[in-house]
Coordinates of N, CA, C and O and ligand atoms in Angstrom, one line a residue:
M1 N -47.4 -87.0 -59.1 CA -47.5 -85.5 -59.4 C -47.9 -84.8 -58.1 O -48.8 -85.2 -57.4
S2 N -47.1 -83.7 -57.8 CA -47.4 -83.0 -56.6 C -47.8 -81.6 -56.9 O -47.6 -81.1 -58.0
L3 N -48.4 -80.9 -56.0 CA -48.9 -79.6 -56.2 C -47.8 -78.6 -55.8 O -47.1 -78.8 -54.8
E4 N -47.8 -77.4 -56.4 CA -46.8 -76.4 -56.1 C -47.5 -75.0 -56.0 O -48.3 -74.7 -57.0
L5 N -47.3 -74.3 -55.0 CA -47.9 -73.0 -54.9 C -47.3 -72.1 -55.9 O -46.0 -71.9 -55.9
P6 N -48.0 -71.6 -56.9 CA -47.4 -70.7 -57.9 C -47.2 -69.3 -57.3 O -47.9 -68.8 -56.4
D7 N -46.1 -68.6 -57.8 CA -46.0 -67.2 -57.4 C -47.1 -66.4 -58.0 O -47.7 -66.8 -59.1
L8 N -47.5 -65.4 -57.3 CA -48.5 -64.5 -57.9 C -48.0 -63.9 -59.2 O -46.8 -63.5 -59.2
P9 N -48.8 -63.7 -60.2 CA -48.2 -63.2 -61.5 C -48.2 -61.6 -61.5 O -48.2 -61.0 -62.5
F10 N -48.2 -61.0 -60.3 CA -48.1 -59.6 -60.1 C -47.5 -59.3 -58.7 O -47.5 -60.2 -57.9
G11 N -47.1 -58.1 -58.5 CA -46.6 -57.8 -57.1 C -47.8 -57.8 -56.1 O -48.9 -57.6 -56.5
K12 N -47.4 -58.1 -54.9 CA -48.5 -58.3 -53.9 C -49.3 -57.0 -53.6 O -50.5 -57.1 -53.3
D13 N -48.7 -55.8 -53.9 CA -49.5 -54.6 -53.7 C -49.9 -54.0 -55.0 O -50.4 -52.9 -55.1
A14 N -49.7 -54.7 -56.1 CA -50.0 -54.2 -57.5 C -51.5 -54.0 -57.8 O -51.8 -53.3 -58.7
L15 N -52.3 -54.7 -57.0 CA -53.8 -54.6 -57.3 C -54.5 -53.6 -56.4 O -55.7 -53.4 -56.5
E16 N -53.7 -52.9 -55.5 CA -54.3 -52.0 -54.6 C -54.8 -50.8 -55.4 O -54.2 -50.4 -56.5
P17 N -55.9 -50.1 -55.1 CA -56.7 -50.3 -53.9 C -57.8 -51.4 -54.0 O -58.6 -51.5 -53.1
H18 N -57.8 -52.0 -55.2 CA -59.0 -52.9 -55.4 C -58.9 -54.2 -54.7 O -59.9 -54.8 -54.2
M19 N -57.6 -54.8 -54.6 CA -57.4 -56.0 -53.8 C -56.1 -55.7 -53.1 O -55.0 -55.5 -53.7
S20 N -56.2 -55.7 -51.7 CA -55.0 -55.3 -50.9 C -54.0 -56.4 -50.8 O -54.2 -57.6 -50.9
A21 N -52.7 -55.9 -50.5 CA -51.7 -56.8 -50.2 C -52.0 -57.7 -49.0 O -51.7 -58.9 -48.9
N22 N -52.8 -57.2 -48.0 CA -53.2 -57.9 -46.9 C -54.1 -59.1 -47.3 O -54.0 -60.2 -46.8
T23 N -55.1 -58.8 -48.2 CA -55.9 -59.9 -48.7 C -55.1 -61.0 -49.4 O -55.3 -62.1 -49.1
L24 N -54.1 -60.5 -50.2 CA -53.3 -61.5 -50.9 C -52.4 -62.3 -50.0 O -52.2 -63.5 -50.2
D25 N -51.9 -61.6 -48.9 CA -51.1 -62.4 -47.9 C -51.9 -63.6 -47.4 O -51.4 -64.7 -47.3
F26 N -53.1 -63.3 -47.0 CA -54.0 -64.4 -46.4 C -54.4 -65.3 -47.5 O -54.3 -66.6 -47.3
H27 N -54.9 -64.8 -48.6 CA -55.6 -65.6 -49.6 C -54.6 -66.5 -50.3 O -54.8 -67.7 -50.5
H28 N -53.5 -66.0 -50.8 CA -52.5 -66.8 -51.5 C -51.5 -67.4 -50.5 O -51.3 -68.6 -50.5
G29 N -51.0 -66.7 -49.5 CA -50.0 -67.2 -48.6 C -50.5 -68.2 -47.6 O -49.8 -69.1 -47.2
K30 N -51.8 -68.0 -47.2 CA -52.3 -68.9 -46.1 C -53.3 -69.9 -46.7 O -53.2 -71.1 -46.6
H31 N -54.4 -69.4 -47.3 CA -55.5 -70.2 -47.7 C -55.0 -71.2 -48.9 O -55.1 -72.4 -48.8
H32 N -54.5 -70.5 -50.0 CA -54.1 -71.4 -51.1 C -52.9 -72.3 -50.7 O -53.0 -73.5 -51.0
N33 N -52.0 -71.8 -49.9 CA -50.9 -72.6 -49.5 C -51.4 -73.9 -48.7 O -50.8 -75.0 -48.8
A34 N -52.4 -73.6 -47.8 CA -52.9 -74.8 -47.0 C -53.5 -75.9 -47.9 O -53.3 -77.1 -47.6
Y35 N -54.1 -75.5 -49.0 CA -54.6 -76.5 -50.0 C -53.5 -77.3 -50.6 O -53.6 -78.5 -50.8
V36 N -52.4 -76.6 -50.9 CA -51.2 -77.2 -51.5 C -50.6 -78.2 -50.5 O -50.4 -79.4 -50.9
V37 N -50.4 -77.8 -49.3 CA -49.8 -78.7 -48.3 C -50.7 -79.9 -48.0 O -50.2 -81.0 -48.1
K38 N -52.0 -79.7 -47.8 CA -52.9 -80.8 -47.5 C -53.1 -81.7 -48.7 O -53.1 -82.9 -48.6
G39 N -53.2 -81.0 -49.9 CA -53.4 -81.8 -51.1 C -52.2 -82.8 -51.3 O -52.3 -83.9 -51.7
N40 N -51.0 -82.3 -51.1 CA -49.8 -83.1 -51.3 C -49.7 -84.3 -50.3 O -49.3 -85.4 -50.6
E41 N -50.2 -84.0 -49.0 CA -50.2 -85.1 -48.0 C -51.2 -86.2 -48.5 O -50.9 -87.4 -48.5
L42 N -52.3 -85.8 -49.0 CA -53.3 -86.8 -49.5 C -52.9 -87.4 -50.8 O -53.2 -88.6 -51.0
L43 N -52.2 -86.7 -51.6 CA -51.8 -87.3 -52.9 C -50.7 -88.4 -52.7 O -50.6 -89.3 -53.5
E44 N -49.9 -88.3 -51.6 CA -48.9 -89.3 -51.4 C -49.4 -90.7 -51.4 O -48.8 -91.6 -51.8
D45 N -50.6 -90.8 -50.8 CA -51.2 -92.2 -50.6 C -52.2 -92.5 -51.7 O -52.7 -93.6 -51.8
A46 N -52.5 -91.5 -52.6 CA -53.7 -91.7 -53.5 C -53.3 -92.5 -54.8 O -54.1 -93.2 -55.4
G47 N -52.0 -92.4 -55.2 CA -51.6 -93.1 -56.4 C -52.3 -92.7 -57.7 O -52.5 -93.5 -58.6
L48 N -52.6 -91.4 -57.8 CA -53.3 -91.0 -59.0 C -52.2 -90.7 -60.1 O -51.2 -90.2 -59.8
K49 N -52.6 -91.1 -61.3 CA -51.7 -90.8 -62.4 C -52.2 -89.7 -63.3 O -53.4 -89.7 -63.7
A50 N -51.4 -88.6 -63.6 CA -51.9 -87.5 -64.4 C -50.7 -86.8 -65.0 O -49.6 -86.8 -64.5
D51 N -50.9 -86.4 -66.3 CA -49.8 -85.7 -67.0 C -49.9 -84.2 -66.8 O -49.0 -83.5 -67.2
S52 N -51.0 -83.7 -66.3 CA -51.1 -82.2 -66.1 C -52.0 -82.0 -64.9 O -52.7 -82.9 -64.4
L53 N -52.0 -80.7 -64.5 CA -52.9 -80.4 -63.3 C -54.3 -80.6 -63.7 O -55.1 -81.1 -62.9
E54 N -54.7 -80.3 -64.9 CA -56.1 -80.5 -65.4 C -56.5 -81.9 -65.3 O -57.6 -82.3 -64.8
D55 N -55.6 -82.8 -65.7 CA -55.9 -84.3 -65.6 C -56.0 -84.7 -64.2 O -56.8 -85.5 -63.8
L56 N -55.1 -84.2 -63.3 CA -55.1 -84.5 -61.9 C -56.5 -84.1 -61.3 O -57.0 -84.9 -60.5
V57 N -57.0 -82.9 -61.7 CA -58.3 -82.5 -61.1 C -59.4 -83.4 -61.5 O -60.2 -83.8 -60.7
I58 N -59.4 -83.9 -62.8 CA -60.4 -84.8 -63.2 C -60.3 -86.1 -62.5 O -61.3 -86.7 -62.1
E59 N -59.1 -86.6 -62.3 CA -58.9 -87.9 -61.6 C -59.3 -87.7 -60.1 O -59.9 -88.6 -59.5
A60 N -58.9 -86.6 -59.5 CA -59.2 -86.4 -58.1 C -60.8 -86.2 -57.9 O -61.3 -86.7 -56.9
K61 N -61.4 -85.7 -58.9 CA -62.9 -85.6 -58.8 C -63.5 -87.0 -58.7 O -64.5 -87.2 -57.9
K62 N -63.0 -87.9 -59.4 CA -63.5 -89.3 -59.4 C -63.3 -89.9 -58.0 O -64.1 -90.7 -57.5
A63 N -62.1 -89.5 -57.4 CA -61.8 -90.0 -56.0 C -62.7 -89.3 -55.0 O -63.1 -89.9 -54.0
G64 N -63.0 -88.0 -55.2 CA -63.9 -87.2 -54.3 C -63.2 -87.0 -53.0 O -62.0 -87.1 -52.8
G65 N -64.1 -86.6 -52.0 CA -63.6 -86.4 -50.7 C -62.6 -85.2 -50.5 O -62.5 -84.4 -51.3
P66 N -61.8 -85.3 -49.4 CA -60.8 -84.3 -49.1 C -59.8 -84.2 -50.2 O -59.3 -83.1 -50.4
L67 N -59.5 -85.2 -50.9 CA -58.5 -85.2 -51.9 C -58.9 -84.2 -53.0 O -58.2 -83.3 -53.4
F68 N -60.2 -84.4 -53.5 CA -60.7 -83.4 -54.5 C -60.8 -82.0 -54.0 O -60.5 -81.1 -54.7
N69 N -61.3 -81.9 -52.7 CA -61.4 -80.6 -52.1 C -60.1 -79.8 -52.2 O -60.1 -78.6 -52.6
N70 N -59.0 -80.4 -51.9 CA -57.7 -79.7 -51.9 C -57.1 -79.5 -53.3 O -56.6 -78.5 -53.6
V71 N -57.2 -80.6 -54.1 CA -56.7 -80.4 -55.5 C -57.5 -79.4 -56.3 O -57.0 -78.6 -57.0
G72 N -58.8 -79.5 -56.1 CA -59.7 -78.6 -56.9 C -59.5 -77.1 -56.4 O -59.4 -76.2 -57.2
Q73 N -59.3 -76.9 -55.1 CA -59.1 -75.6 -54.6 C -57.7 -75.1 -55.2 O -57.6 -73.9 -55.5
H74 N -56.7 -75.9 -55.3 CA -55.4 -75.5 -55.8 C -55.6 -75.1 -57.3 O -55.1 -74.0 -57.7
Y75 N -56.3 -75.9 -58.0 CA -56.5 -75.6 -59.5 C -57.3 -74.3 -59.6 O -56.9 -73.4 -60.4
N76 N -58.4 -74.1 -58.8 CA -59.2 -73.0 -59.0 C -58.5 -71.7 -58.6 O -58.6 -70.7 -59.2
H77 N -57.7 -71.8 -57.5 CA -56.9 -70.6 -57.1 C -55.8 -70.2 -58.0 O -55.6 -69.1 -58.3
S78 N -55.1 -71.2 -58.5 CA -54.1 -71.0 -59.5 C -54.6 -70.3 -60.7 O -54.0 -69.4 -61.3
F79 N -55.8 -70.8 -61.2 CA -56.5 -70.2 -62.3 C -56.9 -68.7 -62.0 O -56.8 -67.8 -62.8
F80 N -57.5 -68.5 -60.8 CA -58.0 -67.2 -60.4 C -56.9 -66.2 -60.4 O -57.1 -65.0 -60.9
W81 N -55.6 -66.5 -59.9 CA -54.6 -65.5 -59.9 C -54.3 -65.0 -61.3 O -54.0 -63.8 -61.5
N82 N -54.4 -65.9 -62.3 CA -54.1 -65.5 -63.6 C -55.3 -64.6 -64.2 O -55.1 -64.0 -65.3
C83 N -56.4 -64.6 -63.6 CA -57.6 -63.8 -64.0 C -57.5 -62.4 -63.5 O -58.4 -61.6 -63.9
L84 N -56.4 -62.1 -62.8 CA -56.3 -60.7 -62.2 C -55.1 -60.0 -62.8 O -54.1 -60.7 -63.1
S85 N -55.2 -58.7 -63.1 CA -54.1 -58.0 -63.6 C -54.1 -56.5 -63.1 O -55.2 -55.9 -63.0
P86 N -52.9 -56.0 -62.8 CA -52.9 -54.6 -62.4 C -53.4 -53.6 -63.5 O -53.8 -52.5 -63.3
N87 N -53.3 -54.1 -64.8 CA -53.8 -53.3 -65.9 C -55.1 -53.8 -66.5 O -55.5 -53.6 -67.6
G88 N -55.9 -54.6 -65.6 CA -57.1 -55.2 -66.1 C -58.3 -54.4 -66.0 O -58.3 -53.3 -65.6
G89 N -59.4 -55.1 -66.3 CA -60.7 -54.5 -66.1 C -61.3 -53.7 -67.3 O -60.5 -53.4 -68.2
G90 N -62.6 -53.5 -67.2 CA -63.2 -52.8 -68.3 C -63.6 -53.7 -69.4 O -63.5 -55.0 -69.3
A91 N -64.2 -53.2 -70.5 CA -64.7 -54.0 -71.6 C -63.6 -54.8 -72.2 O -62.5 -54.3 -72.3
P92 N -63.9 -56.0 -72.7 CA -62.8 -56.8 -73.3 C -62.5 -56.4 -74.7 O -63.2 -55.7 -75.4
S93 N -61.3 -56.9 -75.2 CA -61.0 -56.8 -76.6 C -60.6 -58.1 -77.1 O -60.6 -59.1 -76.4
G94 N -60.4 -58.2 -78.4 CA -60.0 -59.5 -79.0 C -61.3 -60.4 -79.2 O -62.4 -60.0 -79.1
D95 N -61.0 -61.7 -79.4 CA -62.0 -62.7 -79.8 C -63.1 -62.8 -78.7 O -64.3 -63.0 -78.9
I96 N -62.6 -62.6 -77.4 CA -63.6 -62.8 -76.3 C -64.7 -61.8 -76.3 O -65.8 -62.0 -75.9
A97 N -64.4 -60.6 -76.9 CA -65.4 -59.5 -76.9 C -66.5 -59.9 -77.8 O -67.7 -59.8 -77.5
A98 N -66.2 -60.5 -79.0 CA -67.3 -60.9 -79.9 C -68.0 -62.1 -79.4 O -69.3 -62.2 -79.6
K99 N -67.3 -63.0 -78.7 CA -68.0 -64.2 -78.2 C -69.0 -63.8 -77.0 O -70.0 -64.4 -76.9
I100 N -68.6 -62.8 -76.3 CA -69.5 -62.3 -75.2 C -70.7 -61.7 -75.8 O -71.8 -61.9 -75.3
D101 N -70.5 -60.9 -76.8 CA -71.7 -60.2 -77.5 C -72.6 -61.3 -78.0 O -73.8 -61.2 -77.9
E102 N -72.0 -62.4 -78.6 CA -72.8 -63.4 -79.2 C -73.6 -64.2 -78.2 O -74.8 -64.5 -78.4
A103 N -73.0 -64.4 -77.0 CA -73.7 -65.2 -76.0 C -74.6 -64.4 -75.1 O -75.7 -65.0 -74.6
F104 N -74.3 -63.2 -74.8 CA -75.1 -62.4 -73.8 C -75.7 -61.2 -74.4 O -76.5 -60.5 -73.6
G105 N -75.5 -60.9 -75.6 CA -76.1 -59.7 -76.2 C -75.2 -58.5 -76.2 O -75.0 -57.8 -77.2
S106 N -74.5 -58.2 -75.1 CA -73.6 -57.1 -75.0 C -72.7 -57.3 -73.7 O -73.1 -58.2 -72.9
Y107 N -71.7 -56.5 -73.6 CA -70.8 -56.7 -72.5 C -71.6 -56.3 -71.2 O -71.4 -56.9 -70.2
D108 N -72.4 -55.2 -71.3 CA -73.2 -54.8 -70.1 C -74.1 -55.9 -69.6 O -74.3 -56.1 -68.4
D109 N -74.7 -56.6 -70.6 CA -75.6 -57.7 -70.2 C -74.8 -58.8 -69.5 O -75.2 -59.4 -68.6
F110 N -73.6 -59.1 -70.1 CA -72.8 -60.2 -69.5 C -72.4 -59.8 -68.1 O -72.5 -60.6 -67.2
K111 N -72.0 -58.5 -67.9 CA -71.6 -58.0 -66.6 C -72.7 -58.2 -65.6 O -72.5 -58.7 -64.5
K112 N -73.9 -57.8 -65.9 CA -75.1 -58.0 -65.0 C -75.3 -59.4 -64.7 O -75.5 -59.8 -63.5
E113 N -75.2 -60.3 -65.6 CA -75.4 -61.8 -65.4 C -74.3 -62.3 -64.5 O -74.6 -63.2 -63.7
F114 N -73.1 -61.9 -64.8 CA -71.9 -62.5 -64.1 C -72.0 -62.1 -62.6 O -71.9 -62.9 -61.7
V115 N -72.3 -60.8 -62.4 CA -72.4 -60.3 -61.0 C -73.6 -60.9 -60.3 O -73.4 -61.4 -59.1
A116 N -74.7 -61.1 -60.9 CA -75.9 -61.7 -60.3 C -75.6 -63.1 -60.0 O -76.0 -63.6 -58.9
A117 N -74.9 -63.8 -60.9 CA -74.6 -65.3 -60.6 C -73.7 -65.4 -59.4 O -73.8 -66.2 -58.5
G118 N -72.7 -64.5 -59.3 CA -71.7 -64.5 -58.2 C -72.4 -64.2 -56.9 O -72.1 -64.8 -55.8
V119 N -73.3 -63.2 -56.9 CA -74.1 -62.8 -55.7 C -75.0 -64.0 -55.3 O -75.3 -64.2 -54.1
G120 N -75.6 -64.7 -56.3 CA -76.5 -65.7 -56.1 C -75.9 -67.1 -55.7 O -76.7 -68.0 -55.3
Q121 N -74.6 -67.2 -55.7 CA -74.0 -68.4 -55.3 C -74.1 -68.5 -53.8 O -73.4 -67.7 -53.1
F122 N -74.9 -69.4 -53.3 CA -75.1 -69.4 -51.8 C -73.9 -70.0 -51.1 O -73.4 -71.0 -51.5
G123 N -73.4 -69.3 -50.1 CA -72.3 -69.8 -49.4 C -71.0 -69.6 -50.2 O -70.9 -68.7 -51.0
S124 N -70.0 -70.5 -50.0 CA -68.7 -70.4 -50.6 C -68.7 -71.0 -52.0 O -69.3 -72.0 -52.2
G125 N -68.0 -70.4 -52.9 CA -67.9 -70.9 -54.3 C -67.3 -70.0 -55.3 O -66.5 -69.1 -54.9
W126 N -67.7 -70.2 -56.5 CA -67.0 -69.5 -57.6 C -68.0 -69.2 -58.7 O -69.0 -69.9 -58.9
V127 N -67.7 -68.1 -59.4 CA -68.5 -67.8 -60.6 C -67.5 -67.8 -61.8 O -66.5 -67.1 -61.8
W128 N -67.9 -68.5 -62.8 CA -67.0 -68.8 -64.0 C -67.7 -68.2 -65.3 O -68.9 -68.3 -65.5
L129 N -66.8 -67.9 -66.2 CA -67.1 -67.8 -67.6 C -66.5 -69.1 -68.2 O -65.3 -69.3 -68.0
A130 N -67.3 -69.9 -68.9 CA -66.7 -71.2 -69.4 C -67.2 -71.3 -70.9 O -68.3 -70.8 -71.3
A131 N -66.5 -72.2 -71.6 CA -66.9 -72.5 -73.0 C -67.4 -73.9 -73.1 O -66.7 -74.8 -72.5
E132 N -68.5 -74.1 -73.7 CA -69.0 -75.5 -73.9 C -69.6 -75.6 -75.3 O -70.5 -74.8 -75.7
G133 N -69.1 -76.5 -76.1 CA -69.5 -76.6 -77.5 C -69.4 -75.3 -78.3 O -70.3 -75.0 -79.1
G134 N -68.4 -74.6 -78.1 CA -68.1 -73.4 -78.9 C -68.9 -72.2 -78.4 O -68.8 -71.1 -79.0
K135 N -69.7 -72.3 -77.3 CA -70.5 -71.2 -76.8 C -70.0 -70.8 -75.3 O -69.7 -71.7 -74.6
L136 N -70.1 -69.6 -75.0 CA -69.8 -69.1 -73.7 C -71.0 -69.2 -72.8 O -72.1 -69.0 -73.2
K137 N -70.8 -69.6 -71.5 CA -71.8 -69.6 -70.5 C -71.3 -69.2 -69.2 O -70.1 -69.4 -68.9
I138 N -72.2 -68.7 -68.3 CA -71.8 -68.4 -66.9 C -72.2 -69.6 -66.1 O -73.3 -70.2 -66.2
V139 N -71.3 -70.0 -65.2 CA -71.4 -71.2 -64.4 C -71.1 -70.9 -63.0 O -70.1 -70.3 -62.7
K140 N -71.9 -71.3 -62.0 CA -71.6 -71.2 -60.6 C -71.2 -72.6 -60.1 O -71.8 -73.6 -60.5
T141 N -70.1 -72.6 -59.2 CA -69.8 -73.9 -58.6 C -69.6 -73.6 -57.1 O -69.2 -72.5 -56.7
A142 N -69.9 -74.7 -56.3 CA -69.7 -74.6 -54.9 C -68.4 -75.2 -54.5 O -67.8 -76.1 -55.1
N143 N -67.8 -74.7 -53.3 CA -66.7 -75.3 -52.7 C -65.5 -75.4 -53.7 O -65.0 -74.4 -54.1
A144 N -65.0 -76.7 -54.0 CA -63.9 -76.8 -54.9 C -64.3 -77.2 -56.3 O -63.4 -77.5 -57.1
D145 N -65.5 -77.2 -56.6 CA -65.9 -77.6 -57.9 C -65.5 -76.7 -59.1 O -65.4 -75.5 -58.8
T146 N -65.4 -77.2 -60.2 CA -64.9 -76.5 -61.4 C -65.6 -77.0 -62.6 O -65.9 -78.2 -62.7
P147 N -65.9 -76.2 -63.6 CA -66.6 -76.6 -64.8 C -65.7 -77.6 -65.6 O -66.2 -78.3 -66.5
L148 N -64.4 -77.6 -65.3 CA -63.4 -78.5 -66.0 C -63.9 -79.9 -65.9 O -63.8 -80.7 -66.9
T149 N -64.4 -80.4 -64.8 CA -64.8 -81.8 -64.6 C -66.2 -82.1 -65.2 O -66.6 -83.2 -65.2
D150 N -66.8 -81.0 -65.8 CA -68.1 -81.3 -66.5 C -67.8 -81.1 -68.0 O -68.8 -80.9 -68.8
G151 N -66.6 -81.2 -68.4 CA -66.3 -81.2 -69.9 C -66.2 -79.8 -70.5 O -66.2 -79.6 -71.7
M152 N -66.3 -78.7 -69.7 CA -66.2 -77.4 -70.2 C -64.8 -76.8 -70.1 O -64.0 -77.4 -69.4
T153 N -64.5 -75.8 -70.8 CA -63.2 -75.1 -70.8 C -63.4 -73.8 -70.0 O -64.1 -72.9 -70.4
P154 N -62.7 -73.7 -68.8 CA -62.8 -72.5 -68.0 C -62.1 -71.4 -68.8 O -61.0 -71.5 -69.3
I155 N -62.8 -70.2 -68.8 CA -62.3 -69.0 -69.4 C -61.8 -68.0 -68.4 O -60.8 -67.3 -68.5
L156 N -62.7 -67.8 -67.4 CA -62.4 -66.8 -66.3 C -63.1 -67.3 -65.0 O -64.1 -68.0 -65.1
V157 N -62.5 -66.9 -63.9 CA -63.2 -67.2 -62.7 C -63.1 -66.0 -61.7 O -62.0 -65.4 -61.6
A158 N -64.1 -65.8 -60.8 CA -64.0 -65.0 -59.7 C -64.3 -65.8 -58.4 O -65.3 -66.6 -58.4
D159 N -63.4 -65.7 -57.5 CA -63.6 -66.4 -56.2 C -64.6 -65.6 -55.4 O -64.4 -64.5 -55.1
V160 N -65.7 -66.3 -55.0 CA -66.6 -65.6 -54.1 C -66.7 -66.1 -52.7 O -67.7 -65.9 -52.0
W161 N -65.6 -66.8 -52.3 CA -65.5 -67.2 -50.9 C -65.3 -65.9 -50.1 O -64.6 -64.9 -50.6
E162 N -65.8 -65.7 -48.9 CA -65.6 -64.5 -48.2 C -64.1 -64.1 -48.0 O -63.8 -62.9 -48.0
H163 N -63.2 -65.1 -47.9 CA -61.8 -64.8 -47.7 C -61.2 -64.0 -48.9 O -60.2 -63.4 -48.8
A164 N -61.9 -64.1 -50.1 CA -61.5 -63.4 -51.3 C -61.7 -61.8 -51.2 O -61.0 -61.1 -51.9
Y165 N -62.6 -61.4 -50.4 CA -63.0 -60.0 -50.4 C -63.3 -59.4 -49.0 O -63.4 -58.1 -48.9
Y166 N -63.4 -60.2 -48.0 CA -63.9 -59.6 -46.7 C -63.0 -58.5 -46.2 O -63.5 -57.5 -45.6
L167 N -61.7 -58.6 -46.3 CA -60.8 -57.5 -45.7 C -61.0 -56.2 -46.5 O -60.8 -55.2 -45.9
D168 N -61.3 -56.3 -47.8 CA -61.4 -55.1 -48.6 C -62.8 -54.6 -48.7 O -63.1 -53.4 -48.9
F169 N -63.8 -55.5 -48.7 CA -65.2 -55.1 -49.0 C -66.2 -55.5 -47.9 O -67.4 -55.3 -48.1
Q170 N -65.7 -56.1 -46.8 CA -66.6 -56.7 -45.8 C -67.6 -57.6 -46.5 O -67.3 -58.4 -47.3
N171 N -68.9 -57.3 -46.2 CA -70.0 -58.2 -46.8 C -70.4 -57.8 -48.1 O -71.4 -58.4 -48.7
R172 N -69.8 -56.8 -48.8 CA -70.3 -56.3 -50.0 C -69.8 -57.1 -51.2 O -69.1 -56.6 -52.1
R173 N -70.3 -58.3 -51.4 CA -69.9 -59.2 -52.5 C -70.3 -58.6 -53.8 O -69.5 -58.7 -54.8
P174 N -71.4 -57.9 -54.0 CA -71.7 -57.3 -55.3 C -70.7 -56.3 -55.7 O -70.3 -56.2 -56.9
D175 N -70.2 -55.5 -54.7 CA -69.2 -54.5 -55.0 C -67.9 -55.1 -55.4 O -67.1 -54.6 -56.3
F176 N -67.5 -56.2 -54.7 CA -66.3 -56.9 -55.1 C -66.4 -57.5 -56.5 O -65.4 -57.3 -57.3
L177 N -67.5 -58.0 -56.9 CA -67.6 -58.6 -58.3 C -67.6 -57.5 -59.3 O -67.0 -57.6 -60.4
S178 N -68.3 -56.4 -59.0 CA -68.2 -55.2 -60.0 C -66.8 -54.7 -60.1 O -66.3 -54.4 -61.2
C179 N -66.1 -54.6 -59.0 CA -64.7 -54.2 -59.0 C -63.8 -55.2 -59.8 O -62.9 -54.7 -60.5
F180 N -64.0 -56.4 -59.6 CA -63.3 -57.5 -60.4 C -63.4 -57.2 -61.9 O -62.4 -57.2 -62.6
L181 N -64.6 -57.0 -62.3 CA -64.8 -56.7 -63.8 C -64.3 -55.3 -64.2 O -63.8 -55.2 -65.3
D182 N -64.5 -54.3 -63.4 CA -64.2 -53.0 -63.8 C -62.7 -52.7 -63.7 O -62.2 -51.9 -64.4
N183 N -62.0 -53.4 -62.8 CA -60.6 -53.0 -62.5 C -59.5 -54.1 -62.6 O -58.4 -53.7 -62.6
L184 N -59.9 -55.3 -62.5 CA -58.9 -56.4 -62.3 C -58.9 -57.4 -63.4 O -57.9 -58.1 -63.6
V185 N -60.0 -57.7 -64.1 CA -60.1 -58.9 -64.9 C -59.1 -58.8 -66.0 O -58.9 -57.8 -66.7
N186 N -58.4 -60.0 -66.2 CA -57.3 -60.1 -67.2 C -57.9 -60.7 -68.5 O -58.0 -61.9 -68.7
W187 N -58.3 -59.8 -69.4 CA -58.9 -60.3 -70.7 C -57.9 -61.0 -71.6 O -58.3 -61.9 -72.4
D188 N -56.6 -60.7 -71.4 CA -55.6 -61.4 -72.2 C -55.6 -62.9 -71.9 O -55.6 -63.8 -72.7
F189 N -55.7 -63.2 -70.6 CA -55.8 -64.6 -70.1 C -57.1 -65.3 -70.6 O -57.1 -66.4 -71.1
A190 N -58.2 -64.5 -70.6 CA -59.5 -65.1 -71.1 C -59.3 -65.4 -72.6 O -59.8 -66.5 -73.1
N191 N -58.7 -64.5 -73.4 CA -58.5 -64.8 -74.8 C -57.6 -66.0 -75.0 O -57.8 -66.8 -75.9
E192 N -56.5 -66.2 -74.2 CA -55.7 -67.4 -74.3 C -56.5 -68.7 -74.1 O -56.3 -69.6 -74.8
N193 N -57.4 -68.6 -73.1 CA -58.2 -69.8 -72.8 C -59.2 -70.1 -73.9 O -59.5 -71.2 -74.2
L194 N -59.8 -69.0 -74.4 CA -60.8 -69.1 -75.5 C -60.1 -69.8 -76.7 O -60.7 -70.6 -77.4
A195 N -58.9 -69.4 -77.0 CA -58.2 -70.0 -78.1 C -58.0 -71.5 -78.0 O -57.8 -72.2 -79.0
K196 N -58.0 -72.0 -76.7 CA -57.8 -73.5 -76.5 C -59.1 -74.2 -76.4 O -59.1 -75.4 -76.3
A197 N -60.2 -73.5 -76.4 CA -61.6 -74.1 -76.2 C -62.0 -74.8 -77.5 O -61.7 -74.4 -78.6
Ligands
MN1 MN1 -60.2 -68.5 -52.3

């Protein structure tokens, strides 16, 4: 199984002014692509067997090292693009809305916790909404890690590596995370993932 850079599910300038075409040029075209190219080089010799990208991530995690770093980054970034929408942001609807209220009390409380977790992730990493045992939780991961390899179902993710926001927000990671929730987050994708959890 080899990795393939997915097309962005929106036009490169469709998220402006919240996420610029320049950011996406670098983030998707350079950073994500580099993980795909390097991951495929390493997979050639690894002999891992997997039926899906999710299985491959779990197998690569067991192998660890640079192989997992590149395969995990590919999975996380592919997931992240689907978490963004030109028509996204704001309070959720559908099943995810009720599940968020159940787990966090209210959407506003969820938002505070999600932004605080993303701000509190030291260095490079990710902040996730994930489902475990039928309940939602916020999970932080470093580098290429994903809650998928801990038996959870990823529902949403925000990339908090500096390359995700530095061109648009400089060092203002809290503003990037608020903007992600207010203007970009794709709740339809979250509902699709919740239905599989
Ligand atoms: Mn990234």
